PDB file of C-alpha atoms in Angstrom:
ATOM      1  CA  UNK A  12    -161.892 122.929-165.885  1.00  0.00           C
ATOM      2  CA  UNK A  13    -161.415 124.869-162.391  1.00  0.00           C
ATOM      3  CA  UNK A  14    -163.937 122.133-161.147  1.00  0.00           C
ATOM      4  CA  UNK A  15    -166.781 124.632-160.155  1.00  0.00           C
ATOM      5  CA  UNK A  16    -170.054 125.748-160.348  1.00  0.00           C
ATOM      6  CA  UNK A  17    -170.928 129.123-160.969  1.00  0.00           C
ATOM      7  CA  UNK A  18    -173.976 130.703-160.755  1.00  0.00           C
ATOM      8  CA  UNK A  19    -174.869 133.892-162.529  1.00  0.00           C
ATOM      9  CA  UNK A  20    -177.353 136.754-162.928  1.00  0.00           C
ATOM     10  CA  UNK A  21    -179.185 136.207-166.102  1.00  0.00           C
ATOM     11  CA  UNK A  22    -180.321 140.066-165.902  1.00  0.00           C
ATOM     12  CA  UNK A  23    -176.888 141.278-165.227  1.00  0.00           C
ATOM     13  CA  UNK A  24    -174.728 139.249-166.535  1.00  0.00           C
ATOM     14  CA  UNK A  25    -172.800 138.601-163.902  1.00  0.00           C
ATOM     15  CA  UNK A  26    -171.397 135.576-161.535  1.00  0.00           C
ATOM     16  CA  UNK A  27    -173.443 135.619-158.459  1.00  0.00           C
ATOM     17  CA  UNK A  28    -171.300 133.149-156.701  1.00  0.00           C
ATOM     18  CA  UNK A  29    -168.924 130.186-157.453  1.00  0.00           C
ATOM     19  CA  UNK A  30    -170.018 127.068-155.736  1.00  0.00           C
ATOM     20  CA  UNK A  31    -166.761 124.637-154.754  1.00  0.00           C
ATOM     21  CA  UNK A  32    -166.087 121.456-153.843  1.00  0.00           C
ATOM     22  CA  UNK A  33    -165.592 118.997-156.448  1.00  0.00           C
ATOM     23  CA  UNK A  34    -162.684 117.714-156.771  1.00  0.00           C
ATOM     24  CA  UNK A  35    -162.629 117.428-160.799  1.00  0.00           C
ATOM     25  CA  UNK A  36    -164.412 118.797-164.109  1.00  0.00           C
ATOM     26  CA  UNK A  37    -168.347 119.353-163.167  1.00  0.00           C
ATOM     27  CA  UNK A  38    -169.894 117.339-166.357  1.00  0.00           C
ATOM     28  CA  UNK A  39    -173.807 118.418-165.915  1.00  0.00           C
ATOM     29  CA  UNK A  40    -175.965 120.912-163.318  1.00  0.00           C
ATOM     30  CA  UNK A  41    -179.524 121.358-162.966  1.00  0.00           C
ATOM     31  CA  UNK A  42    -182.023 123.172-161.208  1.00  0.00           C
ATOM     32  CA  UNK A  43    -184.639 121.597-158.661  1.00  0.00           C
ATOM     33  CA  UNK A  44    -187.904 122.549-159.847  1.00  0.00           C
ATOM     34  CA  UNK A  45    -188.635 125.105-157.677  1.00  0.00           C
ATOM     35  CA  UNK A  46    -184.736 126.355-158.307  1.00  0.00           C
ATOM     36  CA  UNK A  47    -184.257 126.127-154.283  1.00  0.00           C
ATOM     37  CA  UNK A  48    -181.394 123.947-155.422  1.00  0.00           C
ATOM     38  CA  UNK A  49    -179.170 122.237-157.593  1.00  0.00           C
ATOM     39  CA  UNK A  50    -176.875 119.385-158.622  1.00  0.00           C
ATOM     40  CA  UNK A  51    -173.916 118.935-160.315  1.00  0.00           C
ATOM     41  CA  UNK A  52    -172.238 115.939-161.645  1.00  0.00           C
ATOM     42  CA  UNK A  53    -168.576 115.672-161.525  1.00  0.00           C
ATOM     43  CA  UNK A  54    -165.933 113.071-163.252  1.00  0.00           C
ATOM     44  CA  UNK A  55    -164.535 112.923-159.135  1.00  0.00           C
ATOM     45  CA  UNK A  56    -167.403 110.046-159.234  1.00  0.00           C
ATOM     46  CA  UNK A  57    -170.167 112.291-157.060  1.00  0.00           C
ATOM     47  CA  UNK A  58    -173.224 114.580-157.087  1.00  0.00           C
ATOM     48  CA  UNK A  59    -173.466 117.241-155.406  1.00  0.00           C
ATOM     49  CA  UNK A  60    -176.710 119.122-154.142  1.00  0.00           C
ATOM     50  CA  UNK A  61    -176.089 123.064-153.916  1.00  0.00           C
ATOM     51  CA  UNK A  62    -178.450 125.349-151.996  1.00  0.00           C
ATOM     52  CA  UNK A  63    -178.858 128.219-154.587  1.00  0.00           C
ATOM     53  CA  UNK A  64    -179.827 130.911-152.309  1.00  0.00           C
ATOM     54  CA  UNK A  65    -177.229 130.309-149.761  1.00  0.00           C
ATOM     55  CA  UNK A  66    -174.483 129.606-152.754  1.00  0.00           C
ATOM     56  CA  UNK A  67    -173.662 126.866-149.909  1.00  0.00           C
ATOM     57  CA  UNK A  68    -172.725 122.834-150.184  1.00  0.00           C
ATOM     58  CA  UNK A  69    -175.844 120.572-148.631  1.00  0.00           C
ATOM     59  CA  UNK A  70    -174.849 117.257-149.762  1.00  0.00           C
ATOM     60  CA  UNK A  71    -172.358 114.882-151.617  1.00  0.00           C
ATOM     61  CA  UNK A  72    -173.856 111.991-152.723  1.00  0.00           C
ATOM     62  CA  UNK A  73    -171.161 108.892-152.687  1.00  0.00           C
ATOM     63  CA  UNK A  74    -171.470 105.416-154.905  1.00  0.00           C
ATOM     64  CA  UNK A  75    -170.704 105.970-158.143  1.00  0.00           C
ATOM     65  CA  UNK A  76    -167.325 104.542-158.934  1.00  0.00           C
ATOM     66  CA  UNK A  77    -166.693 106.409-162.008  1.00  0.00           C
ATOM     67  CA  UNK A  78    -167.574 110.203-164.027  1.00  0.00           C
ATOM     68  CA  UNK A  79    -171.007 111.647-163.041  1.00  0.00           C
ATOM     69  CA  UNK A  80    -172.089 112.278-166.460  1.00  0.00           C
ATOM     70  CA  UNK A  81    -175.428 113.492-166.631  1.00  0.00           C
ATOM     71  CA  UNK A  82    -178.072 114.840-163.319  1.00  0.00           C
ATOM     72  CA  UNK A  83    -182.055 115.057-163.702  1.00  0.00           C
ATOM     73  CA  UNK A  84    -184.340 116.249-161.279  1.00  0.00           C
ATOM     74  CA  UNK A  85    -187.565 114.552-161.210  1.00  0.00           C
ATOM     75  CA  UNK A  86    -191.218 116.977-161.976  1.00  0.00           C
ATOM     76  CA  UNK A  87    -191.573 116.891-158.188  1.00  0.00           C
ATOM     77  CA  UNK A  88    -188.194 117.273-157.353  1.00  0.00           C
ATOM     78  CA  UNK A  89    -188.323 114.616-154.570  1.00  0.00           C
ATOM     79  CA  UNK A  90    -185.631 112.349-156.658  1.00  0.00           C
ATOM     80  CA  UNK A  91    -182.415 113.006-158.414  1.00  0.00           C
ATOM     81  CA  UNK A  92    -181.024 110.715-161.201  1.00  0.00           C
ATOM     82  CA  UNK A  93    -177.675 110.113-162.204  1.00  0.00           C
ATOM     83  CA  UNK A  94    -175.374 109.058-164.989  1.00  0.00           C
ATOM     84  CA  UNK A  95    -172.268 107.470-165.183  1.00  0.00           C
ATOM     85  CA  UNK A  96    -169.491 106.372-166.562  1.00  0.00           C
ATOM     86  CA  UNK A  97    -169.665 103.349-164.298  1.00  0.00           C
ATOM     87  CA  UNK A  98    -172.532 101.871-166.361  1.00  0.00           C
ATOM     88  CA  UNK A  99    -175.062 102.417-163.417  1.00  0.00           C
ATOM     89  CA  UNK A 100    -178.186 105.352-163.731  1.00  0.00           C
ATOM     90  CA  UNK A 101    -178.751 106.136-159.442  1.00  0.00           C
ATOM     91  CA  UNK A 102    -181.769 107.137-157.876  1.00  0.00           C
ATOM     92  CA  UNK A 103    -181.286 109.230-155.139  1.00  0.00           C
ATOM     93  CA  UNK A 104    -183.926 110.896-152.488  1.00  0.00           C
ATOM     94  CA  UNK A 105    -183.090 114.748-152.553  1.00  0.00           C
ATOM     95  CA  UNK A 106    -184.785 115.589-149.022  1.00  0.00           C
ATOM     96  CA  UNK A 107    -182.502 112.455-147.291  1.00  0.00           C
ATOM     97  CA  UNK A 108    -179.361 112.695-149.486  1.00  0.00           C
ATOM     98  CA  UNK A 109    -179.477 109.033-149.585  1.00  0.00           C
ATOM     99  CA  UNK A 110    -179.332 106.419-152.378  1.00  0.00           C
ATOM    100  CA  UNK A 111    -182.606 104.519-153.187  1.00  0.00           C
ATOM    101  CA  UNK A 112    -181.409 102.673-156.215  1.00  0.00           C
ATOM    102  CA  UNK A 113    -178.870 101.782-158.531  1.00  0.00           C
ATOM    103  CA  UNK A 114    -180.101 100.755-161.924  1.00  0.00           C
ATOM    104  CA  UNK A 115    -178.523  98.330-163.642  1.00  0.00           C
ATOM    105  CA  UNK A 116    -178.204  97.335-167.416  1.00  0.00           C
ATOM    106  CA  UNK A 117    -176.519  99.276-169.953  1.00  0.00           C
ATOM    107  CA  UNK A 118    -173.324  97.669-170.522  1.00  0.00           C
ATOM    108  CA  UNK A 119    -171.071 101.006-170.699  1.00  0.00           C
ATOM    109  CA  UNK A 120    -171.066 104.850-169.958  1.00  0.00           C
ATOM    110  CA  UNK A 121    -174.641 106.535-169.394  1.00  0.00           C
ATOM    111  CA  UNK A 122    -174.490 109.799-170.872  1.00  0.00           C
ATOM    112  CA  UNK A 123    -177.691 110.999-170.153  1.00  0.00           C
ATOM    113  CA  UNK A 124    -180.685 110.417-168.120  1.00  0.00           C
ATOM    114  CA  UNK A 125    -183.950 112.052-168.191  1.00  0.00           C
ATOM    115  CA  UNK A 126    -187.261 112.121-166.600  1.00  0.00           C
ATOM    116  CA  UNK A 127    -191.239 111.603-167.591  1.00  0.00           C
ATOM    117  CA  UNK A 128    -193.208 114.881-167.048  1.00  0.00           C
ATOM    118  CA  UNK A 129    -195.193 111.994-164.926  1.00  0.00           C
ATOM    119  CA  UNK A 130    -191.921 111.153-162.788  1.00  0.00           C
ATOM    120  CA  UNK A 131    -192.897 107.659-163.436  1.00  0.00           C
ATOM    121  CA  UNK A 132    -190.131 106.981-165.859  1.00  0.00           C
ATOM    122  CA  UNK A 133    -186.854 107.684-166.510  1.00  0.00           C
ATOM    123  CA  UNK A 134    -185.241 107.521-169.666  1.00  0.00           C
ATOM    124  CA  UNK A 135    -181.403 107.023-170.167  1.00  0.00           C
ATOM    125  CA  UNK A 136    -178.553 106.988-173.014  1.00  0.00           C
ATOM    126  CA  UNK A 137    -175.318 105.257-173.333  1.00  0.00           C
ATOM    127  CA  UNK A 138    -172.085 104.795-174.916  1.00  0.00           C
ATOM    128  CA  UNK A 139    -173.504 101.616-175.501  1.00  0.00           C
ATOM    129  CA  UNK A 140    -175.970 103.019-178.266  1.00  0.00           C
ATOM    130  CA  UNK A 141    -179.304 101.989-176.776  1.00  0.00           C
ATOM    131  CA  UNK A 142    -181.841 104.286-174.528  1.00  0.00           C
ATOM    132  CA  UNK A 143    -183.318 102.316-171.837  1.00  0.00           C
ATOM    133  CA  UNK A 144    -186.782 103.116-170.444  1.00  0.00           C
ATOM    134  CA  UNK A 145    -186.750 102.471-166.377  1.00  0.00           C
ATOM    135  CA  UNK A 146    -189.895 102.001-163.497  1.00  0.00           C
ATOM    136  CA  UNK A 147    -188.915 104.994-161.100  1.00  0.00           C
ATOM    137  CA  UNK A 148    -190.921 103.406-158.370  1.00  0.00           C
ATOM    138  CA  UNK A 149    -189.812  99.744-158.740  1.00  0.00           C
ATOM    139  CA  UNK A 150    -186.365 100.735-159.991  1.00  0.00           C
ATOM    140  CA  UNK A 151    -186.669  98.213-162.674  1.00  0.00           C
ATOM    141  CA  UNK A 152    -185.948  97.868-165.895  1.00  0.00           C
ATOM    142  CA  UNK A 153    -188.944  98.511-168.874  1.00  0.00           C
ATOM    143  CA  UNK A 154    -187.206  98.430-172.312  1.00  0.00           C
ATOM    144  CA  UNK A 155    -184.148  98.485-174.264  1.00  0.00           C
ATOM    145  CA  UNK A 156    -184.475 100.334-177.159  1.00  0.00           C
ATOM    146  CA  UNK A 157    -181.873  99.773-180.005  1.00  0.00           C
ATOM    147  CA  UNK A 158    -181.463 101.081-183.517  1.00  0.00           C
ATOM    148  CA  UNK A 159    -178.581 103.486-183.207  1.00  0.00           C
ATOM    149  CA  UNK A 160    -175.182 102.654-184.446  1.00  0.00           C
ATOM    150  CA  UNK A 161    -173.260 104.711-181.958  1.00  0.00           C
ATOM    151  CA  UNK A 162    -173.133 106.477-177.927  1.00  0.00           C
ATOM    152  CA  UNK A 163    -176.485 107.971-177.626  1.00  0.00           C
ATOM    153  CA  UNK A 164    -175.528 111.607-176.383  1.00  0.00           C
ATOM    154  CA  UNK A 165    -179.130 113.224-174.830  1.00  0.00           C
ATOM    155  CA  UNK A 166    -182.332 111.517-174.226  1.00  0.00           C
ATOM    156  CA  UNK A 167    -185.448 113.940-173.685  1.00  0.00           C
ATOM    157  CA  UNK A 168    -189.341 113.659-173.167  1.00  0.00           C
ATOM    158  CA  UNK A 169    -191.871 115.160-174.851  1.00  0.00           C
ATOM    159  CA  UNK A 170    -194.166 117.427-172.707  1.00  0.00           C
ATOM    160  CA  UNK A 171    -196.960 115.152-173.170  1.00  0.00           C
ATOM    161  CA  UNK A 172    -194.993 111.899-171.989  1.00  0.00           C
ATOM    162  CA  UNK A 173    -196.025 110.279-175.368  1.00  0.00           C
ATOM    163  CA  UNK A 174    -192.945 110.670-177.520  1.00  0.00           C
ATOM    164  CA  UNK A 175    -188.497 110.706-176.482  1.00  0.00           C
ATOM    165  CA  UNK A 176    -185.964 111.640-178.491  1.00  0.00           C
ATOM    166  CA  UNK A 177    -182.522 110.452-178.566  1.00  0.00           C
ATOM    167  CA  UNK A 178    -179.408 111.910-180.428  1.00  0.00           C
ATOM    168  CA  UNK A 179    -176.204 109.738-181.042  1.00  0.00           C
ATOM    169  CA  UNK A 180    -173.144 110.082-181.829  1.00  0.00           C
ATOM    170  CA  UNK A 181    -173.957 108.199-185.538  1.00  0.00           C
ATOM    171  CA  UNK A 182    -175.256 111.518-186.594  1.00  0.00           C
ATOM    172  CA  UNK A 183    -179.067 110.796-186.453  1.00  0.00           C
ATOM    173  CA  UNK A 184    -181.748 111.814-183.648  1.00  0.00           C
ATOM    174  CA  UNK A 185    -184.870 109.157-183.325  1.00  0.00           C
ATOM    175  CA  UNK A 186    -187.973 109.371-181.979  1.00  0.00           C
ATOM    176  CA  UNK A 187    -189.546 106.425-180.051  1.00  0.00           C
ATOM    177  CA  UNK A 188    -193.256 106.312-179.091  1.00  0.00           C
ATOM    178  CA  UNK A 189    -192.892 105.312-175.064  1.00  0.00           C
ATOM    179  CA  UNK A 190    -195.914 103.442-175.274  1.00  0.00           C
ATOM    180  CA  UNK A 191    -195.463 100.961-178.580  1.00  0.00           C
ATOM    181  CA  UNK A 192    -191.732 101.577-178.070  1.00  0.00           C
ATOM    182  CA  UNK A 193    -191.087 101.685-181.852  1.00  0.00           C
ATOM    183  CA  UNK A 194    -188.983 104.009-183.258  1.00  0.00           C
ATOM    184  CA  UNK A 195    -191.364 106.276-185.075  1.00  0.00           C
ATOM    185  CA  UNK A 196    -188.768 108.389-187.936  1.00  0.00           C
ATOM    186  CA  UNK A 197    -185.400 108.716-188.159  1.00  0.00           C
ATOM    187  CA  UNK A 198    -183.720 112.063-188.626  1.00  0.00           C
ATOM    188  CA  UNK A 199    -181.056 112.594-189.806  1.00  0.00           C
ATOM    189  CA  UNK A 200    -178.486 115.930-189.762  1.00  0.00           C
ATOM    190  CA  UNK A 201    -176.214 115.796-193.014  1.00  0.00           C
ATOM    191  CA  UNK A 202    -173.623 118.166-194.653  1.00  0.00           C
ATOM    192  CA  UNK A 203    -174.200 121.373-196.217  1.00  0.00           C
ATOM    193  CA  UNK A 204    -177.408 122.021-194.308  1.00  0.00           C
ATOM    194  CA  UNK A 205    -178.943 118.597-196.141  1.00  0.00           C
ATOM    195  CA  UNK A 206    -181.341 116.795-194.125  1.00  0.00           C
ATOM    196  CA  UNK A 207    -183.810 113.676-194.379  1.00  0.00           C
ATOM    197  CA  UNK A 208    -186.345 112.129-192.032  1.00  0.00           C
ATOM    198  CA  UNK A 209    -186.710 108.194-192.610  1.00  0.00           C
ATOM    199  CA  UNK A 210    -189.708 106.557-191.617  1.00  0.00           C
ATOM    200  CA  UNK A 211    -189.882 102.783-190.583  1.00  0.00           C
ATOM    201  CA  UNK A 212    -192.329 102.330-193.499  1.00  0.00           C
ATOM    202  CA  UNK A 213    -189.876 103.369-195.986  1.00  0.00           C
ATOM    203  CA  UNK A 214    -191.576 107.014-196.410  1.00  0.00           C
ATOM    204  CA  UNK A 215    -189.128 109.254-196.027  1.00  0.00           C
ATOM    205  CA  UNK A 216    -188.902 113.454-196.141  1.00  0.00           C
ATOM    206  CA  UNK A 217    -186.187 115.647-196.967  1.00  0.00           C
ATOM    207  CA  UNK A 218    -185.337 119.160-198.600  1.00  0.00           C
ATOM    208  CA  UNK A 219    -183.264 118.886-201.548  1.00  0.00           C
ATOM    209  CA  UNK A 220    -179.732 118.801-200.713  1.00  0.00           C
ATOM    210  CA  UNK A 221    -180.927 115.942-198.563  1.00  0.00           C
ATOM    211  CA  UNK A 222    -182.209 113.580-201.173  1.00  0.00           C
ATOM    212  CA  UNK A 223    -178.650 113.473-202.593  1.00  0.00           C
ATOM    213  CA  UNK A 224    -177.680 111.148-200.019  1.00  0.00           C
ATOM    214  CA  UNK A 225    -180.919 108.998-200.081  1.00  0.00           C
ATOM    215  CA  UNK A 226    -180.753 105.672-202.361  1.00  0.00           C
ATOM    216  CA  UNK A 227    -182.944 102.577-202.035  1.00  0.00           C
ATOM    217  CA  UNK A 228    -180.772  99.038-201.449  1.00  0.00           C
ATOM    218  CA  UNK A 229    -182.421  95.605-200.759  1.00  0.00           C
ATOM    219  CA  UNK A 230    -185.399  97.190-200.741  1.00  0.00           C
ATOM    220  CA  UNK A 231    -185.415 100.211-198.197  1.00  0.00           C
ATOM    221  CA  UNK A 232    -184.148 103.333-198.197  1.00  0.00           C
ATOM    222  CA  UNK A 233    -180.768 104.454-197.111  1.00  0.00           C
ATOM    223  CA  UNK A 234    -177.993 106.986-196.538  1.00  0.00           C
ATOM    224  CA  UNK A 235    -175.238 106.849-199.383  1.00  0.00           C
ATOM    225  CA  UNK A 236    -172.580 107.405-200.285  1.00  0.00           C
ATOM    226  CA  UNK A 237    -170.849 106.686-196.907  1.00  0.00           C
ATOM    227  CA  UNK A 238    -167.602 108.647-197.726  1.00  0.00           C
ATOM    228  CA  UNK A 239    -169.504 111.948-198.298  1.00  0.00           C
ATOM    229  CA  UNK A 240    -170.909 111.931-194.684  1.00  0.00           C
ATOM    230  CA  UNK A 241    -169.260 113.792-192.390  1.00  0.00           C
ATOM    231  CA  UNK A 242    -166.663 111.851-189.692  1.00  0.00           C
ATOM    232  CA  UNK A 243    -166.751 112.729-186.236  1.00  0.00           C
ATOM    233  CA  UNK A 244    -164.032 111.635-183.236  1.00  0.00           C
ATOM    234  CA  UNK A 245    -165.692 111.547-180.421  1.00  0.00           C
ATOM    235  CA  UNK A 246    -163.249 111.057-176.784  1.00  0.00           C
ATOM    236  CA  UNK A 247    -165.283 110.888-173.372  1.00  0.00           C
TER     237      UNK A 247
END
């Protein structure tokens, strides 16, 4: 909460340099892809672009009007995304420092945002329990997908584009195939190292402890009881 940066020797150990200039807690950072530099994400409502070499402020990038939750560099690292607490995912050209588009749709905080190994799509998660699927170069909207019951924390891509996987805050990680954009199993993470994997067809796999909290109501299968599964408070 000192509202820096830090960079460190991995080898070592040790801090390299600490980067300031934010005005408030730095929420995410990430790494260009060819680690010439990075962004942060603050809750003082910018991004910041970092030259790691230099341990030196290039940009900050103005328009969000609330917490930068979440930053993604794109497989070419030409364009940044960002999340926020504002409701809004931004494009942003990394060689210009300017805005190209502000992405519009999820109806409260974005908590994360990620990017196609292809760079032709962006993926992001909200507060508002749905992942949206986005056209990078027409910053447009593709799909809403729904099916979780809470803030969807972390949205990443398979390394084959094919699959993303989304964990919420209801406990449960899906996967969706990003071309059918079905939800293709449901996981979910249960008490006393339990767990079960539901499958839209009503399959479903689990080890032991995790077919204690499996029953079958109106015909499909389900988590129960509710009062053994774990309670979690979660405050943004």
């Amino acid at each position: 909460d000192d509202n820096t940066v830090r960079l460190c020797d991995v080898a070592r150990g040790e801090a390299i340099a600490a980067l300031r200039g934010h005005q408030n807690w730095v929420m995410s950072v990430a790494f260009s892809p060819d680690g010439q530099r990075l962004a942060s994400g603050s809750d003082d409502n910018t991004v910041r672009l970092w030259d790691v070499a230099r341990g030196e402020a290039i940009a900050a990038l103005r328009g969000h009007q609330n917490w930068v939750m979440s930053v993604a560099f794109s497989p070419d690292g030409q364009r940044l995304a960002s999340g926020s607490a504002d409701n809004t995912v931004r494009l942003w050209d990394v060689a210009r420092c300017e805005a190209i588009a502000a992405l519009r749709g999820h109806e409260n905080g974005v908590w994360s945002v990620a990017f196609s190994p292809d760079g032709q799509r962006l993926a992001s998660g909200s507060s508002d329990n749905t992942v949206r699927l986005w056209d990078v170069a027409r910053g447009e909207a593709i799909a809403a997908l729904r099916g979780h019951e809470n803030g969807v924390l972390s949205v990443a891509f398979s390394p084959d584009g094919r699959h993303l996987a989304s964990a919420s805050l209801d406990q449960t990680i899906r996967l969706w195939d990003t071309t059918t954009l079905e939800c293709l199993v449901t996981f979910h993470v249960l008490p006393d190292d339990a767990w079960a994997a539901v499958y839209p067809n009503n399959h479903f796999r689990a080890n032991e402890a995790g077919k204690r909290y499996l029953t079958f109501v109106d015909g499909n299968f389900a988590l129960f009881p509710a009062s053994r599964m774990p309670q979690f408070e979660h405050k943004p």
